[in-house]
Coordinates of N, CA and C in Angstrom, one line a residue:
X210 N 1.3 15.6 -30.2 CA 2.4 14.7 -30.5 C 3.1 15.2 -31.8
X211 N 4.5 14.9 -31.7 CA 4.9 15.2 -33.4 C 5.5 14.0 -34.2
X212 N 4.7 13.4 -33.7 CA 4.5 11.8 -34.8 C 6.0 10.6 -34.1
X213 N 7.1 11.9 -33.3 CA 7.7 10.4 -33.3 C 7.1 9.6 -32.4
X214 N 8.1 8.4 -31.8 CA 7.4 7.5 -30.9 C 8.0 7.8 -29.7
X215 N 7.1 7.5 -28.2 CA 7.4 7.8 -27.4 C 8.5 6.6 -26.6
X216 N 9.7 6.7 -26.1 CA 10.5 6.1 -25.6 C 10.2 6.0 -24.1
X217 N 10.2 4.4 -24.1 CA 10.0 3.9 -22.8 C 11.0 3.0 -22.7
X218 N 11.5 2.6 -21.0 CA 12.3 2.0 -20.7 C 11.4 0.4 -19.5
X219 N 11.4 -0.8 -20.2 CA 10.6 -1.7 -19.7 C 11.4 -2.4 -19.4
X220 N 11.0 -3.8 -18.4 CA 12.0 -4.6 -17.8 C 11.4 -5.9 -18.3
X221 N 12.1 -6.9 -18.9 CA 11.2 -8.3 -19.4 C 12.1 -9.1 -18.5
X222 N 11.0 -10.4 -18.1 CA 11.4 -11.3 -17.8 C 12.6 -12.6 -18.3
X223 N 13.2 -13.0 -18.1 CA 14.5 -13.9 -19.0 C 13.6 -14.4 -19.6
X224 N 12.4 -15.5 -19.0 CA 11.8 -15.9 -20.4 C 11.3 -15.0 -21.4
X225 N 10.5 -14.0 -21.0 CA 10.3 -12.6 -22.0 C 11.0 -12.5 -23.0
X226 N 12.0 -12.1 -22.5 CA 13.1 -11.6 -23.2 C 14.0 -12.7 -24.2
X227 N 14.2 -14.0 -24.0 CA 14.4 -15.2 -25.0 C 13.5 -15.3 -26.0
X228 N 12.3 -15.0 -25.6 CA 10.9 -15.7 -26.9 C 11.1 -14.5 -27.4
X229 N 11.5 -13.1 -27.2 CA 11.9 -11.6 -28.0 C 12.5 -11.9 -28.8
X230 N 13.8 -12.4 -28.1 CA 14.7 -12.0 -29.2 C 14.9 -13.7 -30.4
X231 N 14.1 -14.7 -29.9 CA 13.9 -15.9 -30.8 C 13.1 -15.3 -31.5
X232 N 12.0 -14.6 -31.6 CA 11.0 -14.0 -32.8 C 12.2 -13.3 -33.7
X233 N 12.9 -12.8 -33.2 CA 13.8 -11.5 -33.9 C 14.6 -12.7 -34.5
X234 N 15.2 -13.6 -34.5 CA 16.0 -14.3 -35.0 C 14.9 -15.2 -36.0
X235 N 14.2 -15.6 -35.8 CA 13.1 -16.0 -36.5 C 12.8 -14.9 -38.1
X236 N 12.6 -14.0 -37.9 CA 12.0 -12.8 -38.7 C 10.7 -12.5 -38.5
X237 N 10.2 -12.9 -37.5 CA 9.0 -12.5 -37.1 C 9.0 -10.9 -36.5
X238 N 10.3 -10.4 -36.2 CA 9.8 -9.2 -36.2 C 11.1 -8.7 -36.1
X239 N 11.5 -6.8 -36.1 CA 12.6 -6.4 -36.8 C 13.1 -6.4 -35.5
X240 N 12.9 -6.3 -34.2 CA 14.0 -6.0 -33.2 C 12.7 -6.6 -32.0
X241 N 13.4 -6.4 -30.6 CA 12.7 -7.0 -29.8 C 11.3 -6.1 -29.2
X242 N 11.9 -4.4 -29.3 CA 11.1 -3.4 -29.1 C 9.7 -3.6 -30.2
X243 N 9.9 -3.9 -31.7 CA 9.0 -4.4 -32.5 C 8.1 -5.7 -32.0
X244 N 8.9 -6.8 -31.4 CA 8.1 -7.8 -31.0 C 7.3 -7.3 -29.9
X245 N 7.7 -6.6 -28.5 CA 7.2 -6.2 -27.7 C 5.7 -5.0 -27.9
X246 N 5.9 -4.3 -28.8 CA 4.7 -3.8 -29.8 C 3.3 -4.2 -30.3
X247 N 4.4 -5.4 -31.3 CA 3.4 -6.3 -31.3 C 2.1 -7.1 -30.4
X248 N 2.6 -7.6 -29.6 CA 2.5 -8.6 -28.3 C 1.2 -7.6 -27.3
X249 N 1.8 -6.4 -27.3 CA 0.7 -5.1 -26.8 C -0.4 -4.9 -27.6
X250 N 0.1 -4.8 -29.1 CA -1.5 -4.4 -29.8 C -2.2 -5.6 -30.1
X251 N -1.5 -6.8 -29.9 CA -2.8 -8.1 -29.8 C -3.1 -8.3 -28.8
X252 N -2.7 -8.1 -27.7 CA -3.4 -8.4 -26.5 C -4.6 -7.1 -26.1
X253 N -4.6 -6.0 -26.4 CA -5.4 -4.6 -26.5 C -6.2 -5.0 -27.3
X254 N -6.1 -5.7 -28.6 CA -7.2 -6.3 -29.3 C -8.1 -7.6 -29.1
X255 N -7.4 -7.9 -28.1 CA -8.4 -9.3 -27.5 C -8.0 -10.3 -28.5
X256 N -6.7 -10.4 -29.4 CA -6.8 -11.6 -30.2 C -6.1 -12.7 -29.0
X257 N -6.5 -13.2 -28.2 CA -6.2 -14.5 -27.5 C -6.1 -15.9 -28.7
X258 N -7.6 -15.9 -29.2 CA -7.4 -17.2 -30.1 C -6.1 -17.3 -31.3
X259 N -5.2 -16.5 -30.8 CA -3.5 -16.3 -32.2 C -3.1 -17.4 -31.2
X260 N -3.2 -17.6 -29.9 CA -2.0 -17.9 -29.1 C -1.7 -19.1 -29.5
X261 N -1.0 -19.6 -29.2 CA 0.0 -21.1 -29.3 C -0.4 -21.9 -28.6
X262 N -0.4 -23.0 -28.1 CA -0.8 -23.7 -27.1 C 0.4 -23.7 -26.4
X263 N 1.7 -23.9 -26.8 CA 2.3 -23.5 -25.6 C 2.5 -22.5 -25.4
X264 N 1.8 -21.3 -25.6 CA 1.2 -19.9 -25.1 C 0.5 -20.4 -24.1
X265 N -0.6 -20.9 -24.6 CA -1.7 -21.1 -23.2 C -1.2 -22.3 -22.5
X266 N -0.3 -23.0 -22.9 CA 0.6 -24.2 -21.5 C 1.0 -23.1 -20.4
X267 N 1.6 -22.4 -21.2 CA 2.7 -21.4 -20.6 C 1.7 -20.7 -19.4
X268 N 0.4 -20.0 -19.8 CA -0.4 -19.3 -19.1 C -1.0 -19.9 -18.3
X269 N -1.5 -21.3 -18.2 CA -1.9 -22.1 -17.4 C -1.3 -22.3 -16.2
X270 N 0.4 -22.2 -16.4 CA 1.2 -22.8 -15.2 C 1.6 -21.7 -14.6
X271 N 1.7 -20.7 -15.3 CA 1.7 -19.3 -14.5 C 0.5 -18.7 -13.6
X272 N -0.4 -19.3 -14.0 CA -2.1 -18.9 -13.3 C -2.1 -20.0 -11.9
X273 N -2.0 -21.0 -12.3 CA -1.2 -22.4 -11.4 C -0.5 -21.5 -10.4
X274 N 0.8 -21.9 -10.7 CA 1.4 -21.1 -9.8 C 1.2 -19.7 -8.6
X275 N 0.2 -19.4 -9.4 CA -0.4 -17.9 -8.8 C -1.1 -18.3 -7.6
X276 N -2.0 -19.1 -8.1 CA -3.3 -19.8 -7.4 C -2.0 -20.6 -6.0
X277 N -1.2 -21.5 -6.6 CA -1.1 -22.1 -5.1 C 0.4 -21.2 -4.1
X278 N 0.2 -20.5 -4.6 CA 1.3 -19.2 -3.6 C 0.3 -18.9 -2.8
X279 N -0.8 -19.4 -2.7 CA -2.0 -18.7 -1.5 C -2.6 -17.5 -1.5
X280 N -2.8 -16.9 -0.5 CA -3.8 -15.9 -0.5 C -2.6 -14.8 -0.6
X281 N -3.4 -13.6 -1.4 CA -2.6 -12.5 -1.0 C -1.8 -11.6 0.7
X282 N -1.1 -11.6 0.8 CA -0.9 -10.8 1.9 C -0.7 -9.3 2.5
X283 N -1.5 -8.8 3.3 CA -1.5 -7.4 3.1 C -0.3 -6.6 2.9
X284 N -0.1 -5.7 2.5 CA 1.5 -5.1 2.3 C 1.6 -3.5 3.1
X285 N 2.4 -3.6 3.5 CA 2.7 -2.2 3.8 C 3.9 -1.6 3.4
X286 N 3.5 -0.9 2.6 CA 4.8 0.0 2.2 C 6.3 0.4 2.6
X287 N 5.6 1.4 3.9 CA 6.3 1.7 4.6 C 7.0 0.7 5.2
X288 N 6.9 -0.1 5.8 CA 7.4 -1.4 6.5 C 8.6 -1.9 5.6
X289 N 7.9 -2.0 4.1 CA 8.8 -3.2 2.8 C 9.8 -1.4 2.8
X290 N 9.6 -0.5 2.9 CA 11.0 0.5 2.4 C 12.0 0.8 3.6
X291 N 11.6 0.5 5.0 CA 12.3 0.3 5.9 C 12.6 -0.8 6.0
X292 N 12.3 -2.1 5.3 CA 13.3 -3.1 5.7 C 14.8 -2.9 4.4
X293 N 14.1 -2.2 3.1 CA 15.2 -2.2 2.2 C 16.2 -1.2 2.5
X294 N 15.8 0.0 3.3 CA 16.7 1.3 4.0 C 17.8 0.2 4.5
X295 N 17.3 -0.4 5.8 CA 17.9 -1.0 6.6 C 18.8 -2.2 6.0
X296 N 18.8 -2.8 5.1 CA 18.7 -3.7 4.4 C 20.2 -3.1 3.5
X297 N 19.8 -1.9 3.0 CA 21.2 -1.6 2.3 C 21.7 -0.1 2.6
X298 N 21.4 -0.4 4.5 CA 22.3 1.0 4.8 C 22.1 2.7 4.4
X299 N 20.7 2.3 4.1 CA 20.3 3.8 4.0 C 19.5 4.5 5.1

């Protein structure tokens, strides 16, 4: 490597992406790429006990939610890229 940083292109969710750029208006951090950094090297460090409670509200209703969407369902690839071919004419 030659020290710079490597450039990645990520997709955040609207709520993601609000609590980003609310830290950044906060001054908790200099841009949202900084918050998103951040957010990586505490969670790679296992610091969970920082979180907020409505951090863990937040994680609870997303785990919630996960749980009653049911069982996983098998996927086939092939199937989900021929319905999108067909789907937008390719």
């Amino acid at each position: 490597m030659d020290g710079q940083p490597d450039r990645e292109t990520i997709t955040l969710s609207p709520e993601l992406t609000a609590r980003a750029r609310d830290a950044v208006a906060r001054g908790e951090a200099a841009s949202v790429a900084e918050y998103v950094e951040m957010a990586t090297l505490d969670f790679d460090a296992g610091d969970l006990d920082s979180l907020s409670e409505e951090q863990v509200a937040f994680l609870h209703r997303e785990i919630d939610i996960g749980l009653a969407s049911g069982p996983a369902e098998p996927f086939d690839p092939e199937a989900f890229l021929g319905e999108l071919r067909a789907k937008n004419g390719g």
